Coordinates of C-alpha atoms in Angstrom, one line a residue:
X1 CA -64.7 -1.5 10.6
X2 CA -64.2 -2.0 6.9
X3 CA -63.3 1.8 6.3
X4 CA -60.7 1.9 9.1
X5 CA -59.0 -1.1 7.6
X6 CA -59.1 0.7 4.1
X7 CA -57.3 3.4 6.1
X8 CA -55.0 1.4 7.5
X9 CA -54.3 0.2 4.4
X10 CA -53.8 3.8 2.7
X11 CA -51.8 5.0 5.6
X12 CA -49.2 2.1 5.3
X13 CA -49.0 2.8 1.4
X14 CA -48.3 6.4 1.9
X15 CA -45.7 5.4 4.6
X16 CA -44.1 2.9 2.4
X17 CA -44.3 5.3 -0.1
X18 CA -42.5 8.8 1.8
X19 CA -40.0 6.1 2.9
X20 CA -38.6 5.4 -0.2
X21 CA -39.0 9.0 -1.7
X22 CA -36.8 10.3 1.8
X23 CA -34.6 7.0 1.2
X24 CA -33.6 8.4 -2.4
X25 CA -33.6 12.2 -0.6
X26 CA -30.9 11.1 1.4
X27 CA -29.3 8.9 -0.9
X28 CA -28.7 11.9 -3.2
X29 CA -28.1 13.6 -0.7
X30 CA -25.5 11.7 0.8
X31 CA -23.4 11.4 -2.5
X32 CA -23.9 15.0 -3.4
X33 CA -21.9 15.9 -0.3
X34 CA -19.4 12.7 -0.8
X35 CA -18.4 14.1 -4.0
X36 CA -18.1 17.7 -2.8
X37 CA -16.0 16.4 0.2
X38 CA -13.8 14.0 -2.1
X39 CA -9.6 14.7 -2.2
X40 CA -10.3 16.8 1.1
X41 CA -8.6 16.5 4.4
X42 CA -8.8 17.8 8.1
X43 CA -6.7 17.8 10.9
X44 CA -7.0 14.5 12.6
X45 CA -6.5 11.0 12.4
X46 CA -7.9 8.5 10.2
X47 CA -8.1 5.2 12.3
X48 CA -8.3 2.4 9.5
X49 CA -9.4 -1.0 11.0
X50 CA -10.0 -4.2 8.6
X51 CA -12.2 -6.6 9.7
X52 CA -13.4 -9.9 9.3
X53 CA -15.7 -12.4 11.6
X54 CA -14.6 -10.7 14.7
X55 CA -17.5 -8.8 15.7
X56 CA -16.9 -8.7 19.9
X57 CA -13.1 -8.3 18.6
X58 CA -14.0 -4.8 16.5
X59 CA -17.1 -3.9 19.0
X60 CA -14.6 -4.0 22.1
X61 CA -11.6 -2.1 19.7
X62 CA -14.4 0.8 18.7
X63 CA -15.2 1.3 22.3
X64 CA -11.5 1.4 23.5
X65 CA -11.2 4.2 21.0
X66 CA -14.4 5.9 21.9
X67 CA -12.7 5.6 25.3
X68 CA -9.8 6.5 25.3
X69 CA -9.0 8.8 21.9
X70 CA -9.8 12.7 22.9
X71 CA -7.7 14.1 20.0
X72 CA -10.0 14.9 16.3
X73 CA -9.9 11.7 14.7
X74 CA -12.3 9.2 12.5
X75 CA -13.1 5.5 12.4
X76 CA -13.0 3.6 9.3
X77 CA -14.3 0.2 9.5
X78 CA -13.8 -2.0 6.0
X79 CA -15.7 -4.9 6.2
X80 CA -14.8 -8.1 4.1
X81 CA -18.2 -10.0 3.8
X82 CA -19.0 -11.1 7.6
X83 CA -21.9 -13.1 8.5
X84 CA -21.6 -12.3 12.3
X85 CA -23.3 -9.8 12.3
X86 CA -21.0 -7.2 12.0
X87 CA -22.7 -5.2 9.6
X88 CA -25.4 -4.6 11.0
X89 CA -23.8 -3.3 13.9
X90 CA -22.0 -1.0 11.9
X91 CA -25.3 0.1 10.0
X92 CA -26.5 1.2 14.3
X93 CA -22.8 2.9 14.0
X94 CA -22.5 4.7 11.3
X95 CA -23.0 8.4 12.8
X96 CA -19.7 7.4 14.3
X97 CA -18.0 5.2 12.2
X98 CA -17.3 5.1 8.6
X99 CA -17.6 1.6 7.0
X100 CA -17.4 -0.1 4.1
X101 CA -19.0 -3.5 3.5
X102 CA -16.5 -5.4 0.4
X103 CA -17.1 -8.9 -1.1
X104 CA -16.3 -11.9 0.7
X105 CA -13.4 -12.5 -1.3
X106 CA -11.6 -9.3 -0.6
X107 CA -8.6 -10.3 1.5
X108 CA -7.2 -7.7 4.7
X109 CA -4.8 -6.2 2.2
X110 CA -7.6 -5.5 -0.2
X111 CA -9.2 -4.2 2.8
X112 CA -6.5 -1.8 4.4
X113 CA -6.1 -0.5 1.1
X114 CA -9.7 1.0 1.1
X115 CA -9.5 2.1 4.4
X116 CA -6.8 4.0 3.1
X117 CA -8.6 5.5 0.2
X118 CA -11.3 6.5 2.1
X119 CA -9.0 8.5 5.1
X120 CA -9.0 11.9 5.3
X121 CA -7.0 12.5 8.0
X122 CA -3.0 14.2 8.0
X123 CA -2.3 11.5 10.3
X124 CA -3.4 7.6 9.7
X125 CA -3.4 4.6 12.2
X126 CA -3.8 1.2 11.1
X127 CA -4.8 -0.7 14.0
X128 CA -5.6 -4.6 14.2
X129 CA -9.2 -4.8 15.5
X130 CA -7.6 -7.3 18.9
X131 CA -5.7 -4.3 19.7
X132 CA -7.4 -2.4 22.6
X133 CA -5.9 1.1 23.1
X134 CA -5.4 2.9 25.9
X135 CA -5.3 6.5 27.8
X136 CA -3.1 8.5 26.2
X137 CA -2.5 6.0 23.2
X138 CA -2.3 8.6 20.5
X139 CA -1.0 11.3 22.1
X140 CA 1.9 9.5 23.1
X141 CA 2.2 8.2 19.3
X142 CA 1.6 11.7 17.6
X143 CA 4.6 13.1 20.1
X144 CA 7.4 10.3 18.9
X145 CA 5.4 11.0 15.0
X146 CA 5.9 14.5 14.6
X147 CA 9.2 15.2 17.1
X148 CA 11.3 14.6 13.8
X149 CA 10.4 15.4 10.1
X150 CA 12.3 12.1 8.8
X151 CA 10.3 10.0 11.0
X152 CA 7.7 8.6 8.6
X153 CA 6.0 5.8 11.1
X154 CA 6.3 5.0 14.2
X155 CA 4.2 1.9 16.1
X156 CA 3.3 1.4 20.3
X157 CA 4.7 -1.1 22.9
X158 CA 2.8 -3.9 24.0
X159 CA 2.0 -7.2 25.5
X160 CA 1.6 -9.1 22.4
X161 CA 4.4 -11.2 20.3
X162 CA 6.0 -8.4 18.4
X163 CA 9.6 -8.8 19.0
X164 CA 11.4 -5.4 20.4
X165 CA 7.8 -3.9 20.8
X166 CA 7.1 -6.5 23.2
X167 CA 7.0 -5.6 26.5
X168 CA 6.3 -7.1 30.4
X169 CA 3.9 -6.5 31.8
X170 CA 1.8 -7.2 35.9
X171 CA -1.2 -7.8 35.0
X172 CA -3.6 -10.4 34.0
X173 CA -6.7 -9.4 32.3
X174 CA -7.7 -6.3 30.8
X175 CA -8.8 -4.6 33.5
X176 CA -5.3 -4.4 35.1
X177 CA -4.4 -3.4 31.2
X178 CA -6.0 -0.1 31.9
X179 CA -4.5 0.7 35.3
X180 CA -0.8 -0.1 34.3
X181 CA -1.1 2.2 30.8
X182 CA -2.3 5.1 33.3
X183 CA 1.1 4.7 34.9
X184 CA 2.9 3.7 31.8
X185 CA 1.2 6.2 28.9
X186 CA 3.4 9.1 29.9
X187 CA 5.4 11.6 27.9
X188 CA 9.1 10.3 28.0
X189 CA 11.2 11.4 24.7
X190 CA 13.7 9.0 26.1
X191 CA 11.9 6.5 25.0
X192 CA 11.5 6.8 21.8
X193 CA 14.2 4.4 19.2
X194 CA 14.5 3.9 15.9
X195 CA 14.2 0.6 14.6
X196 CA 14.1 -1.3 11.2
X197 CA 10.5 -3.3 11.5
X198 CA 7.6 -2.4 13.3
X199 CA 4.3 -4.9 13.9
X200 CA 1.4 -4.0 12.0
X201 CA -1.0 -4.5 15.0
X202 CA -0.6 -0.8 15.0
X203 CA 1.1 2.0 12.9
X204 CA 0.4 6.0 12.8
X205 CA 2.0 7.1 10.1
X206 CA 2.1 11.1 8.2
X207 CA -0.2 11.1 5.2
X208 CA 2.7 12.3 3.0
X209 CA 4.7 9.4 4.2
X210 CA 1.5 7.2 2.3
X211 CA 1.1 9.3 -0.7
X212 CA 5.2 8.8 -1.5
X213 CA 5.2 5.4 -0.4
X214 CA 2.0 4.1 -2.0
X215 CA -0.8 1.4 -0.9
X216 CA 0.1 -1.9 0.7
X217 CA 0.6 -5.0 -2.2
X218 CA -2.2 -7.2 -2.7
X219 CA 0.3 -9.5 -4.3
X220 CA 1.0 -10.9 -0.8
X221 CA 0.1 -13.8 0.4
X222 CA -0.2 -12.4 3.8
X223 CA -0.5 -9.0 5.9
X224 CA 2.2 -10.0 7.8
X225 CA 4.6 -9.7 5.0
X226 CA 2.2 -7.2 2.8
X227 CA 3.6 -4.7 5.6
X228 CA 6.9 -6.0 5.9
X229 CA 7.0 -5.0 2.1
X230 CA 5.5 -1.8 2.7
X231 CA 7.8 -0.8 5.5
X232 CA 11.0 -1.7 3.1
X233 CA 9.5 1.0 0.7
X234 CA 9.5 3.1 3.6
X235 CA 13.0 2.9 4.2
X236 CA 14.0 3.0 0.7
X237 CA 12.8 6.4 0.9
X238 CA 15.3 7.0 3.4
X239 CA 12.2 7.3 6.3
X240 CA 12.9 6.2 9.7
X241 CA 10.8 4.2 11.6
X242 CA 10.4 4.4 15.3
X243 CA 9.0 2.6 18.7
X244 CA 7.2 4.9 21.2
X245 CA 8.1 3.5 24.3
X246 CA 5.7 5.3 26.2
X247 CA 3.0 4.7 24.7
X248 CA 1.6 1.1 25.1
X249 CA -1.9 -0.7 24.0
X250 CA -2.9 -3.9 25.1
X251 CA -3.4 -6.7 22.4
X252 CA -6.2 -9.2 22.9
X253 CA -4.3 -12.9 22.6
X254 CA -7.2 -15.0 22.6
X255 CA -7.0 -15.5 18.8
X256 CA -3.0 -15.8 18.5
X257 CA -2.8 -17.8 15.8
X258 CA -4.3 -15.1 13.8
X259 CA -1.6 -12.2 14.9
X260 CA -2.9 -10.2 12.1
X261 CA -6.7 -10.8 12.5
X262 CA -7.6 -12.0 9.2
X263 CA -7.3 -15.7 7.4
X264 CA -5.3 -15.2 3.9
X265 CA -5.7 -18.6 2.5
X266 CA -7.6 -21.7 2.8
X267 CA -4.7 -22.8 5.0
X268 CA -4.1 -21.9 8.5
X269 CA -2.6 -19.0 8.9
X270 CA 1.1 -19.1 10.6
X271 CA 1.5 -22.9 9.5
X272 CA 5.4 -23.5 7.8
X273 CA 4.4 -23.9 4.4
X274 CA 2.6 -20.9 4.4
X275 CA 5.2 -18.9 5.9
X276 CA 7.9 -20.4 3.7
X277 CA 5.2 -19.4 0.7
X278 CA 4.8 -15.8 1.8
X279 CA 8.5 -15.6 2.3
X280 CA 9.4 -16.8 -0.9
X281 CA 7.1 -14.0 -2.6
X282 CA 8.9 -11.7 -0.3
X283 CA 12.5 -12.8 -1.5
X284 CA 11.1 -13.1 -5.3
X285 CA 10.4 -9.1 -5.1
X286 CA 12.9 -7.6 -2.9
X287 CA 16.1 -10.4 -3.6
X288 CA 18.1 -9.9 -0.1
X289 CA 16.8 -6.7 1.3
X290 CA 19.8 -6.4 4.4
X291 CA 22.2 -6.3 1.3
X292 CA 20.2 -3.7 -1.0
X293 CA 20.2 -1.3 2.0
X294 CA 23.8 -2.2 2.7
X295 CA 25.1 -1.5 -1.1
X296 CA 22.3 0.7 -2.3
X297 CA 25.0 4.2 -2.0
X298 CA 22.8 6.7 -4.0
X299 CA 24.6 9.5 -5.4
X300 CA 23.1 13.0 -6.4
X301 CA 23.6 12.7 -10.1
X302 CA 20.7 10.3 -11.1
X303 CA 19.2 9.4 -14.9
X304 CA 18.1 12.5 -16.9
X305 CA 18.7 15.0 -13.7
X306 CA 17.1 12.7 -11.1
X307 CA 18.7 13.3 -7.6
X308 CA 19.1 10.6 -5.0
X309 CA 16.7 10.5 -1.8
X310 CA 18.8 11.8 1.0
X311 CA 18.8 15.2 -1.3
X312 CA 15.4 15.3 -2.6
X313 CA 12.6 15.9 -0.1
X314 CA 9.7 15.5 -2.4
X315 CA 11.1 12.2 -3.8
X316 CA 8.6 8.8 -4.1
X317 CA 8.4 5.4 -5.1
X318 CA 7.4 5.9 -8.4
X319 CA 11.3 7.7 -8.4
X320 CA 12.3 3.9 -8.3
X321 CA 10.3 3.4 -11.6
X322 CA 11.5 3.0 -15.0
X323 CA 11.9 6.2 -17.5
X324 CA 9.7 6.3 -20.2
X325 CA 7.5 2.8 -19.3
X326 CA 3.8 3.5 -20.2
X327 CA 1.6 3.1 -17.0
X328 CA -2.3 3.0 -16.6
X329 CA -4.2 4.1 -13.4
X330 CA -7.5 3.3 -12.1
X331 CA -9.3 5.6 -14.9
X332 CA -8.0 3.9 -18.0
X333 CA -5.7 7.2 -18.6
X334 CA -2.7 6.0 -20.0
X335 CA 0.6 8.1 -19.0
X336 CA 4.9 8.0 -19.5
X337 CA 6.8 7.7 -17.1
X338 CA 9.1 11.0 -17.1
X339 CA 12.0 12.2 -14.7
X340 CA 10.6 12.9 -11.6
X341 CA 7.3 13.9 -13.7
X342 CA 4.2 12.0 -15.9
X343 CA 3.1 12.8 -19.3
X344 CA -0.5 11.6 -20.4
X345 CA -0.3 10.1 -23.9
X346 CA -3.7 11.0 -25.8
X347 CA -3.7 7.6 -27.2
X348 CA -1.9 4.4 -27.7
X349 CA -2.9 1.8 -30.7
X350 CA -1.0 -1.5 -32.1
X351 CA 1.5 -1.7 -34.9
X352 CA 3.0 -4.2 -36.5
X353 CA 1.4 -6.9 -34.7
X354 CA 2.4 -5.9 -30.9
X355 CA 2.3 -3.0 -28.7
X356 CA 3.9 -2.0 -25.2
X357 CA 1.1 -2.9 -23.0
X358 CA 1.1 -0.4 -19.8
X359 CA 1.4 -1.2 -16.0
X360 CA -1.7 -0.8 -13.9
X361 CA -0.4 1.6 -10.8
X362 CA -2.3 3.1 -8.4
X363 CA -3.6 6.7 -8.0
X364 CA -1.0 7.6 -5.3
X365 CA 1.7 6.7 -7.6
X366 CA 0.2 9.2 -10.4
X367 CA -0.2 11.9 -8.2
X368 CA 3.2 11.8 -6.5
X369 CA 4.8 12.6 -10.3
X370 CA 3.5 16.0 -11.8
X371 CA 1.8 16.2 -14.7
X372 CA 3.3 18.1 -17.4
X373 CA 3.2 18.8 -21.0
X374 CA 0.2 18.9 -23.5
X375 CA -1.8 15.2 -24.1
X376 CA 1.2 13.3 -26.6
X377 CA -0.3 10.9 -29.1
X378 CA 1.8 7.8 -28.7
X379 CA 2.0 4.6 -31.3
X380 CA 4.0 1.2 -30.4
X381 CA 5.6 0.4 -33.0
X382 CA 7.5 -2.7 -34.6
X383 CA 9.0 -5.6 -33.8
X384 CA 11.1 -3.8 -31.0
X385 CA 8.0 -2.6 -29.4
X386 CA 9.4 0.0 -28.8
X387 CA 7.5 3.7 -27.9
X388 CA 7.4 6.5 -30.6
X389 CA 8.6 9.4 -28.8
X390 CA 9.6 12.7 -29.6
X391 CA 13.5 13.4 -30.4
X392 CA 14.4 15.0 -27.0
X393 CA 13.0 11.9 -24.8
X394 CA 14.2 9.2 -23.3
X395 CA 13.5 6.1 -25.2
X396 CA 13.1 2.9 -22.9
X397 CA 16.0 1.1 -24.0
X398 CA 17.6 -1.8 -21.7
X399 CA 20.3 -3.6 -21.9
X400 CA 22.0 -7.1 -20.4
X401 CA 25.8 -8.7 -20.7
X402 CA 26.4 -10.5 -23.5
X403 CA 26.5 -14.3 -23.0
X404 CA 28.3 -17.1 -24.0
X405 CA 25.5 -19.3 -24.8
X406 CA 23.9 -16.2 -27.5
X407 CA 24.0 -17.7 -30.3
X408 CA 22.4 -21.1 -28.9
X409 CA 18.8 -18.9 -28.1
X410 CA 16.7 -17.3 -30.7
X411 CA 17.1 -13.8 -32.2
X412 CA 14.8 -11.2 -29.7
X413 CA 12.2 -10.4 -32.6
X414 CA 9.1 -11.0 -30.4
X415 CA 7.9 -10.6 -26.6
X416 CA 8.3 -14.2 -26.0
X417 CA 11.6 -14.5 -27.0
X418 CA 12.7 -11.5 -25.6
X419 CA 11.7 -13.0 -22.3
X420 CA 13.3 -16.0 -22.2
X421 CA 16.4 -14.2 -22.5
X422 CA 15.7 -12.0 -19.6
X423 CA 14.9 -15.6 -17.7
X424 CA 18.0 -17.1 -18.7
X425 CA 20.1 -13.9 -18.1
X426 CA 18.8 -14.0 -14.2
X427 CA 19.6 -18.0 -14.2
X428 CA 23.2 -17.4 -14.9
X429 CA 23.4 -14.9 -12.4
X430 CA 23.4 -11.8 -14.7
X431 CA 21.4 -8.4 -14.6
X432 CA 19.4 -6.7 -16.6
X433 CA 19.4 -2.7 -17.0
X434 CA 17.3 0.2 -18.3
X435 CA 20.3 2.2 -19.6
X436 CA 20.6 5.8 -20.6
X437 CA 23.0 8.8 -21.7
X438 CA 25.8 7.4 -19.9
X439 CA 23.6 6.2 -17.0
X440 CA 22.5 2.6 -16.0
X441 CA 19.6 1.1 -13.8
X442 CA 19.6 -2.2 -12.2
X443 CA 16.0 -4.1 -12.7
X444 CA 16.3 -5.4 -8.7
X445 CA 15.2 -8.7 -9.1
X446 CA 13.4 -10.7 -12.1
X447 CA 10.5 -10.6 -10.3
X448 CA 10.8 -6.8 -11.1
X449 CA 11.6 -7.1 -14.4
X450 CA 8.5 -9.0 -15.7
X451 CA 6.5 -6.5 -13.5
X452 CA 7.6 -3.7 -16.0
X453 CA 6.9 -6.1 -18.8
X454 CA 10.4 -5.4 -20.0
X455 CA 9.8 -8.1 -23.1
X456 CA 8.1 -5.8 -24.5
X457 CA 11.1 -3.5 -25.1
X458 CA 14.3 -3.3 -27.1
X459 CA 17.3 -5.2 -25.4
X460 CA 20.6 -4.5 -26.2
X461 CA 23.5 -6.8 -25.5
X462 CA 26.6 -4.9 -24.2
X463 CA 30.0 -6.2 -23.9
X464 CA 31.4 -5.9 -20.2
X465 CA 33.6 -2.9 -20.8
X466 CA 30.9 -0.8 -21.8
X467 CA 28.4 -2.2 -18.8
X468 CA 31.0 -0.9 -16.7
X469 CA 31.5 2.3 -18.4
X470 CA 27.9 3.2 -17.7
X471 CA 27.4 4.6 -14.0
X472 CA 24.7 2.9 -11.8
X473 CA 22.1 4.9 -11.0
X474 CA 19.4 3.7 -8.6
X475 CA 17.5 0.4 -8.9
X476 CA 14.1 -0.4 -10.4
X477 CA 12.0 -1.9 -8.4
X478 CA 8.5 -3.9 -8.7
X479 CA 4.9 -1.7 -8.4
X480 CA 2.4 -3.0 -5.5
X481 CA -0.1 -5.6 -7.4
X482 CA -3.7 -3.9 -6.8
X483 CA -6.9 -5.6 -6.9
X484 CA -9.8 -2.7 -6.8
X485 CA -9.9 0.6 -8.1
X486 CA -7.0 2.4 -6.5

């Protein structure tokens, strides 16, 4: 008796013990083929859904897409610290799911955004985990997608509250959701309309139309408006946007006071001083957007050979960036902004006290400008901040009408000072510009401004005359605030 239970005891040591050593196997393993697969893409569709809490909400959306999805496709599932039990259903799912478990204080942008990292579809969904597709969902959504190269997005009908893409419907329950999309999911071209906003419940969008466009802004205060702001770059870049009106999904309202399936604050989500909160953000970085689209008239003759968006096909956010500001991305490489390109500087050190500190932008961004030239050593230097470049570069100079009250605010000889000008100059309802040979760029809103950091930089006070002698060239606009390692 006593030598079987030292057997026992041997046996479960040795099993503990080949455990471990195939846990490390395939551990290795596993990241071995990660990092092989890394950057590459296949022909499908990334499905990205954030989640939160919601287990029978995301276990009900998997197995409508299990159900109903026949086209090659992957589910990515980014988890933001549930204690539902949601991960450990993902852990029985993960030969058909990818996942990723984040901190507990990762909010749904912070979420969508890694969902988007990890894609490697040409085609991406976002889809709210209360939305239940349907037969023939994607199909019907690829069609309206890819029917017209300046469609960059396009989003379902529904029964939910999302204005135009709202639609009646006969039924009552689920159930009678399926048997009215078998009627209603077919191919109708006639459908199909443009439209300026599109609810975030669902969007299939082109992976080129994310890599010019760039992640979602974790400086939001809600998803809600983190992809109203994302669609706005979307049309900046001259994309359209589009409802497929055959193709409807049926959206789970038991939990409508979270539309977008995730709590953003400590406040409940859709109360009025939240919404007036979120929308004041909104205004802060965009100003009035109906009027930007409505006097934004882009020429083709842009800053240092830049051409507008409706001629160049390749063109990006970053296009909207200022020449010659010092940017960082997620590796710590430091790079400056060029026309329509990047240069990596080899390094950058202080000088007299004070430097120009880069901008933090995501990968995307850096990848939609080339890379040229050899690595630049780069020193900051002075009390103008300004960055050492070589002779035949643009040197980030801006400038701002001159003002009555000049002489009443101190001389610009330090970062602090410098911004209080650029505060006051927005107060009295003036602008501030990145100028050039003969060319001028309107910072779009203070808000934009500071995002560039443009107190670090030389300002120069013009008269009006020679403001108006300079022709206006496209408008800078604010990068997307990111949290992780984008």
């Amino acid at each position: 008796m006593k030598r079987l239970s030292i057997q026992r005891k041997h046996s479960k040591r040795l099993g503990k013990k080949g455990y471990w050593s195939g846990y490390k196997r395939g551990q290795e393993q596993g990241s071995r083929l990660g990092q092989a697969s890394f950057g590459k893409v296949f022909e499908g569709v990334s499905i990205i859904i954030p989640s939160c809490n919601q287990l029978q909400q995301l276990r009900a959306c998997i197995h409508r897409i299990e159900e109903n999805t026949s086209h090659p496709h992957e589910i990515i599932v980014v988890d933001c610290g549930s204690t539902d039990g949601t991960p450990t259903y993902l852990l029985r799912k993960s030969i058909a799911v990818r996942y990723a478990l984040l901190k507990k204080d990762v909010h749904m942008i912070g979420s969508l955004n890694q969902g988007l990292m990890m894609a490697k579809g040409t085609t991406i969904a976002v889809l709210d985990q209360n939305s239940m597709v349907t037969s023939g969902w994607l199909d019907r959504l690829l069609e309206c997608l890819y029917s017209d190269p300046r469609i960059g997005v396009v989003g379902p009908v529904t029964n939910g509250p999302f204005g135009e893409q709202q639609v009646e419907v006969p039924y009552m329950d689920e159930n009678g959701a399926r048997q009215f999309a078998m009627t209603y999911n077919i191919s109708n071209p006639d459908a199909w309309r443009e439209t300026e906003s599109l609810g975030g419940f669902c969007l299939l969008l082109r992976r080129e139309t994310l890599e010019k466009t760039g992640y979602w802004d974790e400086g939001c205060h809600s998803s809600q408006e983190a992809h109203a702001d994302w669609l706005l770059r979307v049309r900046l870049l001259g994309k359209c946007m589009a409802i497929a009106g055959d193709a409807f999904i049926h959206y789970e309202e038991s939990d409508r006071d979270t539309v977008y399936g995730f709590p953003q604050t400590a406040e409940k989500s859709g109360s009025m001083e939240e919404s007036s909160r979120n929308r004041s953000f909104f205004v802060q970085k965009w100003g009035d957007a109906d009027k930007l689209f409505q006097s934004l008239k882009l020429s083709t003759a842009e800053p240092d050979g830049q051409v507008s968006p409706s001629k160049e096909t390749h063109v990006s956010v970053a296009s909207f960036y200022p020449v010659g500001a010092l940017v960082q991305g997620p590796s710590g490489a430091i790079f400056r902004l060029e026309p329509g390109s990047r240069r990596l500087l080899h390094g950058v050190s202080a000088a007299g006290g004070e430097y120009v500190r880069p901008v933090r932008v995501s990968q995307l961004d850096l990848l939609a400008l080339p890379l040229v030239g050899k690595p630049e050593a780069t020193v900051s230097g002075g009390i103008d901040a300004s960055v050492a470049v070589a002779p035949e570069e643009s040197i980030p100079v801006l400038a701002a009408p001159e003002l009555e009250n000049m002489s009443m605010l101190p001389t610009l000889n330090i970062p602090a000072q410098r911004k209080r000008w650029i505060e006051v100059l927005y107060a009295e309802g003036e602008q501030l510009y990145q100028i050039g040979n003969g060319w001028k760029r309107p910072f779009l809103t203070l808000y934009a401004a500071m995002s560039w950091r443009a107190e670090d930089y030389r300002i120069q006070f013009l008269s009006p005359g020679d403001l108006s002698a300079l022709v206006e060239q496209r408008p800078i606009i604010a990068p997307p605030m990111l949290q992780g390692h984008l």
